[in-house]
Amino acid sequence: IIAHEVGHTLGLRHNFRGSTLLAPQEMNNTEITKNKGLTTSVMDYIPPNIAPQGTKQGDYFPSMVGPYDEWAIKYGYIPIKTSTPIAEKPILEEIAAQSYKPELSYSTDEDVYDLDPTADAWDNSSNVLLYSQWQLNNSRVMWERLDKRYPLAGDGYSDVSERFSTVLGNYFQQIYYTTKYIGGQSFYRIHPSEIPSGVSQHRLPFEPVPVEEQRQALETLQKYVFAEDALSFSPELLNKLAPSRWRHWGSSPRVGRLDFPIHDLVLLMQGSVLRDLLSGDRLSRLKDIELKTKPENALTLPELFDTLQSGIWTEVIKPKGKPMKISSLRRGLQRQYLDILTAMVLRKESVPEDARTLAWYKLKQLDEQLKGVNSEDEYTKAHLLETRDRIEKVLNAPLQGN
Ligand SMILES: [Zn+2]
């Protein structure tokens, strides 16, 4: 932290590619980290490095400045014995010419709001997709411990509740990093003159995320957000999650609903991920990437819609025999999906026209698949019938010209 703040006083800005030095598999290898450190720069925001289950824990935090920091400080502060400032230029240019090296890659505050999964605060390693998946698994382990071993001696139940929320925050964050891969692209601040001769595989400023990584990200979201058992907690744990009753100056106990709103929470997470995945910005980006890469390297809109539809409506699309029963968490997710596609078809959302047409087509397909599906379970039965009714109303909605 001190090195980071001193870095600012010396003129350095944040570098959110600082965490990309090591592959996830190298992060806990102290033979590597004692020489290289954990990051290319102290000017990133670095989370504690937590090893995945079954791997010996290495360094939690970096303890040295990185190659980017040394390079940037050298550029700014190297003493050059010349009589005029202009005479320094060739020497500085020689230092700047190193910028193509991966360990010197740079991305600062105004670049991280875009869909670039390689540049973010609080992410870690050169493969955020894998590292985030490890952290999602770690979150599940921590929830498991809260279930089995907590509260610790001396703790109250509100301490369990706070820890549960902290882990949930971590889980949400890893999901966000994963979502960035879909339709993602990296942005590099480079100048054509910086590419040295002899470096054949040079970069361009924009680089779409490889399609395999986008597919993996979708699989991760299916497993950790949309699947039936993605967020399942024991009744024991849920009944432990008590709010604090501490009333004193500066703290007032929560009033209103006191028990843990588990349906609302799961739906909030699923709904926000789904809305983010199907946002106009992401969809138009995905469509543009079709023209910015070879056709086989693009995740097309039909593939995205199809993957989501079959992951969210699995019970109907790939029924596992009878009797059909759709759980309450899945019914909630399926309604959210329906809401989003309906808003597209009814032009309540600004999305590319192709996305609107696909939403219409997917609803029509789903309606066909819902025909003839029946259930003995009254919740499921009502849900399926109402879904069909809603889809048919949307598909038959009259056009209105304003
Ligand atoms: Zn800072």
mmCIF file of C-alpha atoms and ligand atoms in Angstrom:
data_model
loop_
_atom_site.group_PDB
_atom_site.id
_atom_site.type_symbol
_atom_site.label_atom_id
_atom_site.label_comp_id
_atom_site.label_asym_id
_atom_site.label_seq_id
_atom_site.Cartn_x
_atom_site.Cartn_y
_atom_site.Cartn_z
ATOM 1 C CA ILE A 1 0.000 0.000 0.000
ATOM 2 C CA ILE A 2 2.843 2.368 0.883
ATOM 3 C CA ALA A 3 4.622 1.614 -2.400
ATOM 4 C CA HIS A 4 1.330 2.262 -4.260
ATOM 5 C CA GLU A 5 0.757 5.649 -2.610
ATOM 6 C CA VAL A 6 4.399 6.684 -3.028
ATOM 7 C CA GLY A 7 3.992 5.642 -6.673
ATOM 8 C CA HIS A 8 1.197 8.225 -6.995
ATOM 9 C CA THR A 9 3.334 10.958 -5.457
ATOM 10 C CA LEU A 10 6.052 10.109 -7.994
ATOM 11 C CA GLY A 11 3.555 10.581 -10.806
ATOM 12 C CA LEU A 12 2.311 7.061 -11.535
ATOM 13 C CA ARG A 13 -1.317 6.357 -12.298
ATOM 14 C CA HIS A 14 -3.148 3.086 -11.642
ATOM 15 C CA ASN A 15 -2.208 0.165 -13.814
ATOM 16 C CA PHE A 16 -4.998 -2.400 -13.705
ATOM 17 C CA ARG A 17 -2.945 -4.856 -15.754
ATOM 18 C CA GLY A 18 -0.565 -5.059 -12.811
ATOM 19 C CA SER A 19 -2.141 -8.331 -11.693
ATOM 20 C CA THR A 20 -1.492 -10.111 -15.001
ATOM 21 C CA LEU A 21 2.127 -11.176 -14.331
ATOM 22 C CA LEU A 22 1.607 -14.838 -13.425
ATOM 23 C CA ALA A 23 -0.587 -17.679 -14.629
ATOM 24 C CA PRO A 24 -2.992 -18.933 -11.932
ATOM 25 C CA GLN A 25 -0.920 -22.130 -11.612
ATOM 26 C CA GLU A 26 2.173 -20.024 -10.742
ATOM 27 C CA MET A 27 0.514 -17.793 -8.155
ATOM 28 C CA ASN A 28 1.149 -20.129 -5.221
ATOM 29 C CA ASN A 29 4.589 -21.291 -6.295
ATOM 30 C CA THR A 30 6.899 -19.456 -3.894
ATOM 31 C CA GLU A 31 9.956 -20.460 -5.937
ATOM 32 C CA ILE A 32 8.565 -18.171 -8.633
ATOM 33 C CA THR A 33 7.033 -15.454 -6.458
ATOM 34 C CA LYS A 34 10.094 -14.927 -4.240
ATOM 35 C CA ASN A 35 12.036 -13.811 -7.327
ATOM 36 C CA LYS A 36 9.380 -12.292 -9.551
ATOM 37 C CA GLY A 37 6.804 -11.157 -7.008
ATOM 38 C CA LEU A 38 3.099 -11.577 -7.695
ATOM 39 C CA THR A 39 2.420 -8.579 -9.937
ATOM 40 C CA THR A 40 3.941 -6.398 -12.638
ATOM 41 C CA SER A 41 2.971 -3.290 -10.691
ATOM 42 C CA VAL A 42 2.035 -2.082 -7.228
ATOM 43 C CA MET A 43 -0.231 0.455 -8.978
ATOM 44 C CA ASP A 44 -3.042 -2.109 -9.378
ATOM 45 C CA TYR A 45 -5.632 -2.876 -6.694
ATOM 46 C CA ILE A 46 -4.571 -6.326 -5.606
ATOM 47 C CA PRO A 47 -6.861 -8.733 -3.738
ATOM 48 C CA PRO A 48 -5.319 -11.281 -1.371
ATOM 49 C CA ASN A 49 -4.158 -14.304 -3.350
ATOM 50 C CA ILE A 50 -6.123 -17.289 -2.014
ATOM 51 C CA ALA A 51 -5.007 -20.714 -3.189
ATOM 52 C CA PRO A 52 -7.606 -23.121 -4.556
ATOM 53 C CA GLN A 53 -8.504 -26.154 -2.450
ATOM 54 C CA GLY A 54 -5.790 -28.816 -2.622
ATOM 55 C CA THR A 55 -3.001 -26.352 -3.440
ATOM 56 C CA LYS A 56 -0.501 -25.204 -0.812
ATOM 57 C CA GLN A 57 -1.037 -21.537 -0.051
ATOM 58 C CA GLY A 58 1.715 -19.263 -1.385
ATOM 59 C CA ASP A 59 2.106 -15.511 -0.809
ATOM 60 C CA TYR A 60 -1.112 -13.704 0.039
ATOM 61 C CA PHE A 61 0.217 -10.338 -1.150
ATOM 62 C CA PRO A 62 3.127 -9.140 -3.272
ATOM 63 C CA SER A 63 6.063 -7.855 -1.244
ATOM 64 C CA MET A 64 8.041 -6.090 -3.963
ATOM 65 C CA VAL A 65 7.533 -3.555 -6.718
ATOM 66 C CA GLY A 66 7.102 -4.975 -10.208
ATOM 67 C CA PRO A 67 8.849 -4.623 -13.585
ATOM 68 C CA TYR A 68 6.290 -2.038 -14.784
ATOM 69 C CA ASP A 69 7.011 0.186 -11.752
ATOM 70 C CA GLU A 70 10.784 0.012 -12.252
ATOM 71 C CA TRP A 71 10.389 0.779 -15.946
ATOM 72 C CA ALA A 72 8.009 3.720 -15.453
ATOM 73 C CA ILE A 73 10.192 5.246 -12.720
ATOM 74 C CA LYS A 74 13.261 4.782 -14.905
ATOM 75 C CA TYR A 75 11.544 6.699 -17.710
ATOM 76 C CA GLY A 76 10.616 9.530 -15.385
ATOM 77 C CA TYR A 77 13.717 9.786 -13.240
ATOM 78 C CA ILE A 78 16.804 8.342 -14.954
ATOM 79 C CA PRO A 79 19.602 10.922 -14.732
ATOM 80 C CA ILE A 80 20.708 11.780 -18.264
ATOM 81 C CA LYS A 81 23.821 13.882 -18.760
ATOM 82 C CA THR A 82 22.842 16.163 -21.612
ATOM 83 C CA SER A 83 22.929 19.917 -22.009
ATOM 84 C CA THR A 84 19.415 20.275 -23.530
ATOM 85 C CA PRO A 85 16.119 18.520 -22.789
ATOM 86 C CA ILE A 86 15.708 17.579 -26.457
ATOM 87 C CA ALA A 87 18.946 15.618 -26.316
ATOM 88 C CA GLU A 88 17.312 13.316 -23.756
ATOM 89 C CA LYS A 89 14.683 12.242 -26.275
ATOM 90 C CA PRO A 90 16.485 9.337 -27.980
ATOM 91 C CA ILE A 91 17.375 7.823 -24.603
ATOM 92 C CA LEU A 92 13.796 8.137 -23.363
ATOM 93 C CA GLU A 93 12.459 6.732 -26.625
ATOM 94 C CA GLU A 94 14.652 3.709 -26.163
ATOM 95 C CA ILE A 95 13.085 3.080 -22.755
ATOM 96 C CA ALA A 96 9.560 3.710 -24.066
ATOM 97 C CA ALA A 97 10.170 1.236 -26.910
ATOM 98 C CA GLN A 98 9.915 -1.589 -24.365
ATOM 99 C CA SER A 99 6.195 -0.968 -23.942
ATOM 100 C CA TYR A 100 5.208 -3.923 -26.162
ATOM 101 C CA LYS A 101 6.411 -6.363 -23.484
ATOM 102 C CA PRO A 102 3.508 -8.107 -21.737
ATOM 103 C CA GLU A 103 4.875 -7.345 -18.251
ATOM 104 C CA LEU A 104 4.793 -3.619 -19.102
ATOM 105 C CA SER A 105 1.206 -3.578 -20.363
ATOM 106 C CA TYR A 106 -0.852 -0.675 -19.042
ATOM 107 C CA SER A 107 -4.517 0.094 -18.497
ATOM 108 C CA THR A 108 -5.749 2.827 -16.190
ATOM 109 C CA ASP A 109 -9.000 4.053 -14.601
ATOM 110 C CA GLU A 110 -10.825 5.340 -17.687
ATOM 111 C CA ASP A 111 -10.169 2.066 -19.541
ATOM 112 C CA VAL A 112 -11.636 -0.420 -17.061
ATOM 113 C CA TYR A 113 -15.353 0.345 -17.477
ATOM 114 C CA ASP A 114 -15.354 -1.266 -20.891
ATOM 115 C CA LEU A 115 -15.760 -4.982 -21.589
ATOM 116 C CA ASP A 116 -12.079 -5.793 -21.118
ATOM 117 C CA PRO A 117 -11.583 -8.869 -18.944
ATOM 118 C CA THR A 118 -7.801 -8.323 -18.805
ATOM 119 C CA ALA A 119 -7.995 -5.007 -16.969
ATOM 120 C CA ASP A 120 -9.871 -4.644 -13.705
ATOM 121 C CA ALA A 121 -9.421 -3.645 -10.118
ATOM 122 C CA TRP A 122 -9.327 -6.514 -7.579
ATOM 123 C CA ASP A 123 -9.033 -9.284 -10.185
ATOM 124 C CA ASN A 124 -5.969 -11.519 -10.261
ATOM 125 C CA SER A 125 -3.565 -13.474 -12.506
ATOM 126 C CA SER A 126 -3.096 -13.630 -16.282
ATOM 127 C CA ASN A 127 -6.158 -15.886 -16.597
ATOM 128 C CA VAL A 128 -8.986 -14.188 -14.729
ATOM 129 C CA LEU A 129 -11.502 -16.735 -15.998
ATOM 130 C CA LEU A 130 -9.740 -19.620 -14.246
ATOM 131 C CA TYR A 131 -8.659 -17.650 -11.200
ATOM 132 C CA SER A 132 -12.231 -16.388 -10.688
ATOM 133 C CA GLN A 133 -13.541 -19.925 -10.921
ATOM 134 C CA TRP A 134 -11.133 -20.941 -8.153
ATOM 135 C CA GLN A 135 -12.443 -18.077 -6.038
ATOM 136 C CA LEU A 136 -16.051 -19.117 -6.718
ATOM 137 C CA ASN A 137 -15.140 -22.577 -5.424
ATOM 138 C CA ASN A 138 -13.408 -20.986 -2.435
ATOM 139 C CA SER A 139 -16.602 -19.033 -1.696
ATOM 140 C CA ARG A 140 -18.564 -22.274 -1.676
ATOM 141 C CA VAL A 141 -16.044 -23.806 0.729
ATOM 142 C CA MET A 142 -16.374 -20.781 3.000
ATOM 143 C CA TRP A 143 -20.182 -21.038 2.970
ATOM 144 C CA GLU A 144 -19.835 -24.711 3.815
ATOM 145 C CA ARG A 145 -17.660 -23.812 6.809
ATOM 146 C CA LEU A 146 -20.134 -21.180 7.954
ATOM 147 C CA ASP A 147 -22.762 -23.899 7.818
ATOM 148 C CA LYS A 148 -20.781 -26.542 9.716
ATOM 149 C CA ARG A 149 -18.403 -24.699 12.051
ATOM 150 C CA TYR A 150 -19.808 -21.254 12.796
ATOM 151 C CA PRO A 151 -20.476 -19.295 14.953
ATOM 152 C CA LEU A 152 -17.059 -19.552 16.585
ATOM 153 C CA ALA A 153 -16.821 -19.348 20.360
ATOM 154 C CA GLY A 154 -17.743 -15.837 21.445
ATOM 155 C CA ASP A 155 -19.378 -14.909 18.110
ATOM 156 C CA GLY A 156 -23.026 -14.004 17.745
ATOM 157 C CA TYR A 157 -25.294 -15.092 14.883
ATOM 158 C CA SER A 158 -25.033 -11.633 13.335
ATOM 159 C CA ASP A 159 -21.296 -12.320 12.886
ATOM 160 C CA VAL A 160 -22.218 -15.368 10.819
ATOM 161 C CA SER A 161 -24.593 -13.182 8.833
ATOM 162 C CA GLU A 162 -21.882 -10.599 8.141
ATOM 163 C CA ARG A 163 -19.419 -13.262 7.035
ATOM 164 C CA PHE A 164 -22.052 -14.772 4.769
ATOM 165 C CA SER A 165 -22.543 -11.384 3.075
ATOM 166 C CA THR A 166 -18.801 -10.841 2.687
ATOM 167 C CA VAL A 167 -18.469 -14.174 0.897
ATOM 168 C CA LEU A 168 -21.512 -13.305 -1.214
ATOM 169 C CA GLY A 169 -19.865 -10.016 -2.236
ATOM 170 C CA ASN A 170 -16.770 -11.956 -3.313
ATOM 171 C CA TYR A 171 -18.905 -14.437 -5.249
ATOM 172 C CA PHE A 172 -20.735 -11.639 -7.058
ATOM 173 C CA GLN A 173 -17.460 -9.972 -7.959
ATOM 174 C CA GLN A 174 -15.997 -13.127 -9.513
ATOM 175 C CA ILE A 175 -19.208 -13.543 -11.522
ATOM 176 C CA TYR A 176 -18.829 -9.985 -12.793
ATOM 177 C CA TYR A 177 -15.275 -10.687 -14.014
ATOM 178 C CA THR A 178 -16.523 -13.832 -15.745
ATOM 179 C CA THR A 179 -19.393 -11.999 -17.454
ATOM 180 C CA LYS A 180 -16.914 -9.528 -18.950
ATOM 181 C CA TYR A 181 -15.523 -12.281 -21.200
ATOM 182 C CA ILE A 182 -18.734 -12.555 -23.213
ATOM 183 C CA GLY A 183 -18.474 -10.068 -26.055
ATOM 184 C CA GLY A 184 -15.301 -8.890 -24.373
ATOM 185 C CA GLN A 185 -12.307 -7.356 -26.014
ATOM 186 C CA SER A 186 -8.989 -6.084 -24.786
ATOM 187 C CA PHE A 187 -7.893 -2.541 -25.405
ATOM 188 C CA TYR A 188 -4.182 -1.757 -25.582
ATOM 189 C CA ARG A 189 -2.746 1.747 -25.581
ATOM 190 C CA ILE A 190 -0.143 1.296 -28.275
ATOM 191 C CA HIS A 191 1.340 3.437 -31.002
ATOM 192 C CA PRO A 192 2.416 1.917 -34.333
ATOM 193 C CA SER A 193 5.930 3.327 -33.926
ATOM 194 C CA GLU A 194 6.396 1.359 -30.700
ATOM 195 C CA ILE A 195 6.436 -2.005 -32.422
ATOM 196 C CA PRO A 196 10.089 -2.984 -32.659
ATOM 197 C CA SER A 197 11.452 -4.691 -35.742
ATOM 198 C CA GLY A 198 11.740 -8.410 -35.235
ATOM 199 C CA VAL A 199 8.528 -8.592 -33.184
ATOM 200 C CA SER A 200 6.345 -10.311 -35.733
ATOM 201 C CA GLN A 201 3.231 -10.966 -33.672
ATOM 202 C CA HIS A 202 2.424 -7.401 -32.790
ATOM 203 C CA ARG A 203 -0.804 -6.246 -31.257
ATOM 204 C CA LEU A 204 -3.457 -3.927 -32.547
ATOM 205 C CA PRO A 205 -5.302 -1.680 -30.103
ATOM 206 C CA PHE A 206 -8.367 -3.975 -30.015
ATOM 207 C CA GLU A 207 -8.344 -7.730 -29.541
ATOM 208 C CA PRO A 208 -11.586 -9.726 -29.175
ATOM 209 C CA VAL A 209 -11.640 -12.373 -26.459
ATOM 210 C CA PRO A 210 -11.122 -15.820 -28.076
ATOM 211 C CA VAL A 211 -14.446 -17.585 -28.637
ATOM 212 C CA GLU A 212 -13.412 -20.625 -26.549
ATOM 213 C CA GLU A 213 -12.926 -18.363 -23.538
ATOM 214 C CA GLN A 214 -16.341 -16.782 -24.108
ATOM 215 C CA ARG A 215 -17.903 -20.248 -24.217
ATOM 216 C CA GLN A 216 -16.086 -21.242 -21.035
ATOM 217 C CA ALA A 217 -17.370 -18.083 -19.352
ATOM 218 C CA LEU A 218 -20.939 -19.012 -20.335
ATOM 219 C CA GLU A 219 -20.408 -22.488 -18.899
ATOM 220 C CA THR A 220 -19.119 -20.999 -15.653
ATOM 221 C CA LEU A 221 -22.177 -18.736 -15.397
ATOM 222 C CA GLN A 222 -24.463 -21.696 -16.039
ATOM 223 C CA LYS A 223 -22.788 -23.677 -13.258
ATOM 224 C CA TYR A 224 -22.421 -20.909 -10.667
ATOM 225 C CA VAL A 225 -25.470 -18.708 -11.350
ATOM 226 C CA PHE A 226 -28.226 -20.362 -13.383
ATOM 227 C CA ALA A 227 -28.064 -24.055 -12.456
ATOM 228 C CA GLU A 228 -30.565 -25.593 -10.050
ATOM 229 C CA ASP A 229 -27.881 -26.098 -7.386
ATOM 230 C CA ALA A 230 -25.834 -22.964 -8.150
ATOM 231 C CA LEU A 231 -26.773 -21.230 -4.926
ATOM 232 C CA SER A 232 -28.085 -23.793 -2.525
ATOM 233 C CA PHE A 233 -27.802 -23.335 1.206
ATOM 234 C CA SER A 234 -28.966 -25.598 3.992
ATOM 235 C CA PRO A 235 -32.032 -24.547 6.009
ATOM 236 C CA GLU A 236 -29.693 -24.591 9.057
ATOM 237 C CA LEU A 237 -27.406 -21.976 7.567
ATOM 238 C CA LEU A 238 -30.274 -19.787 6.341
ATOM 239 C CA ASN A 239 -31.820 -19.824 9.807
ATOM 240 C CA LYS A 240 -28.538 -18.730 11.353
ATOM 241 C CA LEU A 241 -28.392 -15.529 9.304
ATOM 242 C CA ALA A 242 -29.683 -13.162 11.940
ATOM 243 C CA PRO A 243 -29.443 -9.373 11.787
ATOM 244 C CA SER A 244 -27.604 -7.536 14.539
ATOM 245 C CA ARG A 245 -29.788 -6.276 17.386
ATOM 246 C CA TRP A 246 -27.138 -3.893 18.679
ATOM 247 C CA ARG A 247 -28.621 -0.506 19.399
ATOM 248 C CA HIS A 248 -26.312 2.284 20.351
ATOM 249 C CA TRP A 249 -25.057 5.655 19.139
ATOM 250 C CA GLY A 250 -24.343 5.249 15.440
ATOM 251 C CA SER A 251 -25.943 1.854 15.051
ATOM 252 C CA SER A 252 -29.628 1.057 14.736
ATOM 253 C CA PRO A 253 -30.925 -2.479 14.368
ATOM 254 C CA ARG A 254 -32.652 -3.395 11.135
ATOM 255 C CA VAL A 255 -36.443 -3.189 11.293
ATOM 256 C CA GLY A 256 -39.010 -4.818 9.017
ATOM 257 C CA ARG A 257 -38.259 -8.228 7.613
ATOM 258 C CA LEU A 258 -35.703 -9.903 9.839
ATOM 259 C CA ASP A 259 -35.267 -13.351 8.318
ATOM 260 C CA PHE A 260 -33.040 -13.909 5.302
ATOM 261 C CA PRO A 261 -34.826 -13.244 1.945
ATOM 262 C CA ILE A 262 -33.246 -16.121 0.059
ATOM 263 C CA HIS A 263 -35.523 -16.095 -3.008
ATOM 264 C CA ASP A 264 -35.058 -12.351 -3.489
ATOM 265 C CA LEU A 265 -31.313 -12.675 -3.159
ATOM 266 C CA VAL A 266 -30.900 -15.526 -5.658
ATOM 267 C CA LEU A 267 -33.254 -13.858 -8.110
ATOM 268 C CA LEU A 268 -31.416 -10.567 -7.761
ATOM 269 C CA MET A 269 -28.140 -12.220 -8.659
ATOM 270 C CA GLN A 270 -29.543 -14.300 -11.512
ATOM 271 C CA GLY A 271 -31.573 -11.389 -12.905
ATOM 272 C CA SER A 272 -28.693 -8.947 -12.851
ATOM 273 C CA VAL A 273 -26.328 -11.381 -14.595
ATOM 274 C CA LEU A 274 -28.947 -12.186 -17.223
ATOM 275 C CA ARG A 275 -29.762 -8.516 -17.857
ATOM 276 C CA ASP A 276 -26.076 -7.759 -18.110
ATOM 277 C CA LEU A 277 -25.533 -10.593 -20.612
ATOM 278 C CA LEU A 278 -28.453 -9.475 -22.767
ATOM 279 C CA SER A 279 -27.867 -5.728 -22.500
ATOM 280 C CA GLY A 280 -28.018 -3.686 -25.711
ATOM 281 C CA ASP A 281 -24.389 -2.672 -25.339
ATOM 282 C CA ARG A 282 -23.116 -6.245 -25.065
ATOM 283 C CA LEU A 283 -25.355 -7.540 -27.857
ATOM 284 C CA SER A 284 -24.302 -4.832 -30.276
ATOM 285 C CA ARG A 285 -20.669 -5.496 -29.347
ATOM 286 C CA LEU A 286 -21.079 -9.216 -30.018
ATOM 287 C CA LYS A 287 -22.597 -8.445 -33.400
ATOM 288 C CA ASP A 288 -19.785 -6.043 -34.283
ATOM 289 C CA ILE A 289 -17.176 -8.627 -33.304
ATOM 290 C CA GLU A 290 -18.632 -10.853 -36.037
ATOM 291 C CA LEU A 291 -17.101 -8.342 -38.482
ATOM 292 C CA LYS A 292 -13.917 -7.879 -36.490
ATOM 293 C CA THR A 293 -12.751 -11.472 -36.384
ATOM 294 C CA LYS A 294 -12.885 -14.650 -38.463
ATOM 295 C CA PRO A 295 -16.427 -16.101 -38.494
ATOM 296 C CA GLU A 296 -15.370 -19.185 -36.516
ATOM 297 C CA ASN A 297 -13.893 -16.961 -33.788
ATOM 298 C CA ALA A 298 -17.086 -15.059 -33.020
ATOM 299 C CA LEU A 299 -19.688 -15.945 -30.439
ATOM 300 C CA THR A 300 -22.781 -15.189 -32.505
ATOM 301 C CA LEU A 301 -26.051 -13.857 -31.116
ATOM 302 C CA PRO A 302 -27.899 -17.089 -32.058
ATOM 303 C CA GLU A 303 -25.328 -19.089 -30.080
ATOM 304 C CA LEU A 304 -25.674 -16.829 -27.048
ATOM 305 C CA PHE A 305 -29.496 -16.966 -27.092
ATOM 306 C CA ASP A 306 -29.489 -20.701 -27.650
ATOM 307 C CA THR A 307 -26.996 -21.409 -24.850
ATOM 308 C CA LEU A 308 -29.018 -19.311 -22.417
ATOM 309 C CA GLN A 309 -32.365 -20.755 -23.468
ATOM 310 C CA SER A 310 -31.209 -24.346 -23.133
ATOM 311 C CA GLY A 311 -29.466 -23.632 -19.817
ATOM 312 C CA ILE A 312 -32.438 -21.819 -18.314
ATOM 313 C CA TRP A 313 -35.272 -23.936 -19.728
ATOM 314 C CA THR A 314 -33.457 -27.301 -19.432
ATOM 315 C CA GLU A 315 -36.415 -28.952 -17.662
ATOM 316 C CA VAL A 316 -38.616 -28.330 -20.726
ATOM 317 C CA ILE A 317 -36.043 -28.603 -23.517
ATOM 318 C CA LYS A 318 -34.273 -31.711 -22.206
ATOM 319 C CA PRO A 319 -36.818 -33.327 -19.884
ATOM 320 C CA LYS A 320 -35.386 -36.025 -17.629
ATOM 321 C CA GLY A 321 -38.538 -38.136 -17.694
ATOM 322 C CA LYS A 322 -41.617 -37.734 -15.592
ATOM 323 C CA PRO A 323 -42.896 -36.346 -13.314
ATOM 324 C CA MET A 324 -41.799 -32.850 -14.324
ATOM 325 C CA LYS A 325 -41.212 -30.514 -11.442
ATOM 326 C CA ILE A 326 -39.546 -27.137 -11.796
ATOM 327 C CA SER A 327 -38.156 -25.713 -8.546
ATOM 328 C CA SER A 328 -39.119 -22.282 -7.246
ATOM 329 C CA LEU A 329 -35.645 -20.818 -7.879
ATOM 330 C CA ARG A 330 -35.673 -22.051 -11.456
ATOM 331 C CA ARG A 331 -39.222 -20.810 -12.065
ATOM 332 C CA GLY A 332 -38.068 -17.387 -10.923
ATOM 333 C CA LEU A 333 -35.099 -17.461 -13.300
ATOM 334 C CA GLN A 334 -37.270 -18.639 -16.194
ATOM 335 C CA ARG A 335 -39.702 -15.749 -15.615
ATOM 336 C CA GLN A 336 -36.810 -13.272 -15.615
ATOM 337 C CA TYR A 337 -35.631 -14.697 -18.917
ATOM 338 C CA LEU A 338 -39.132 -14.381 -20.323
ATOM 339 C CA ASP A 339 -39.375 -10.778 -19.081
ATOM 340 C CA ILE A 340 -36.143 -9.786 -20.798
ATOM 341 C CA LEU A 341 -37.011 -11.388 -24.136
ATOM 342 C CA THR A 342 -40.541 -9.947 -23.957
ATOM 343 C CA ALA A 343 -39.135 -6.445 -23.427
ATOM 344 C CA MET A 344 -36.974 -6.927 -26.516
ATOM 345 C CA VAL A 345 -39.864 -8.132 -28.692
ATOM 346 C CA LEU A 346 -42.190 -5.366 -27.489
ATOM 347 C CA ARG A 347 -39.479 -2.779 -28.163
ATOM 348 C CA LYS A 348 -39.184 -1.703 -24.563
ATOM 349 C CA GLU A 349 -35.417 -2.269 -24.676
ATOM 350 C CA SER A 350 -32.907 -0.769 -27.044
ATOM 351 C CA VAL A 351 -31.131 -3.765 -28.591
ATOM 352 C CA PRO A 352 -29.869 -4.532 -32.111
ATOM 353 C CA GLU A 353 -32.717 -5.466 -34.494
ATOM 354 C CA ASP A 354 -31.220 -8.930 -34.961
ATOM 355 C CA ALA A 355 -31.436 -9.506 -31.211
ATOM 356 C CA ARG A 356 -35.090 -8.470 -31.254
ATOM 357 C CA THR A 357 -35.814 -10.884 -34.094
ATOM 358 C CA LEU A 358 -33.944 -13.663 -32.292
ATOM 359 C CA ALA A 359 -35.874 -12.983 -29.076
ATOM 360 C CA TRP A 360 -39.111 -13.375 -31.063
ATOM 361 C CA TYR A 361 -37.809 -16.589 -32.631
ATOM 362 C CA LYS A 362 -36.644 -18.081 -29.327
ATOM 363 C CA LEU A 363 -40.009 -17.351 -27.704
ATOM 364 C CA LYS A 364 -41.753 -19.032 -30.623
ATOM 365 C CA GLN A 365 -39.479 -22.081 -30.265
ATOM 366 C CA LEU A 366 -40.079 -22.236 -26.544
ATOM 367 C CA ASP A 367 -43.836 -22.014 -27.079
ATOM 368 C CA GLU A 368 -43.622 -25.041 -29.413
ATOM 369 C CA GLN A 369 -41.577 -26.951 -26.837
ATOM 370 C CA LEU A 370 -44.026 -26.095 -24.077
ATOM 371 C CA LYS A 371 -46.905 -27.618 -26.055
ATOM 372 C CA GLY A 372 -47.694 -31.037 -24.743
ATOM 373 C CA VAL A 373 -45.591 -30.608 -21.599
ATOM 374 C CA ASN A 374 -47.574 -31.349 -18.493
ATOM 375 C CA SER A 375 -46.941 -31.654 -14.805
ATOM 376 C CA GLU A 376 -48.643 -33.078 -11.741
ATOM 377 C CA ASP A 377 -47.021 -30.414 -9.589
ATOM 378 C CA GLU A 378 -49.417 -27.497 -9.296
ATOM 379 C CA TYR A 379 -46.692 -24.815 -9.093
ATOM 380 C CA THR A 380 -45.076 -26.206 -12.260
ATOM 381 C CA LYS A 381 -48.365 -26.697 -14.045
ATOM 382 C CA ALA A 382 -49.476 -23.099 -13.413
ATOM 383 C CA HIS A 383 -46.029 -21.801 -14.354
ATOM 384 C CA LEU A 384 -45.950 -23.661 -17.680
ATOM 385 C CA LEU A 385 -49.489 -22.659 -18.630
ATOM 386 C CA GLU A 386 -48.961 -19.043 -17.704
ATOM 387 C CA THR A 387 -45.654 -18.969 -19.591
ATOM 388 C CA ARG A 388 -47.365 -20.202 -22.750
ATOM 389 C CA ASP A 389 -50.147 -17.697 -22.322
ATOM 390 C CA ARG A 390 -47.650 -14.857 -21.895
ATOM 391 C CA ILE A 391 -45.565 -15.921 -24.888
ATOM 392 C CA GLU A 392 -48.601 -16.160 -27.129
ATOM 393 C CA LYS A 393 -49.827 -12.722 -26.076
ATOM 394 C CA VAL A 394 -46.412 -11.255 -26.800
ATOM 395 C CA LEU A 395 -46.142 -12.970 -30.185
ATOM 396 C CA ASN A 396 -49.641 -11.831 -31.120
ATOM 397 C CA ALA A 397 -49.331 -8.306 -29.753
ATOM 398 C CA PRO A 398 -50.743 -5.825 -32.304
ATOM 399 C CA LEU A 399 -48.334 -3.282 -33.737
ATOM 400 C CA GLN A 400 -48.869 0.259 -32.586
ATOM 401 C CA GLY A 401 -47.579 3.239 -34.519
ATOM 402 C CA ASN A 402 -46.893 6.409 -32.559
HETATM 403 ZN ZN ZN B 1 -4.178 4.507 -6.082
#
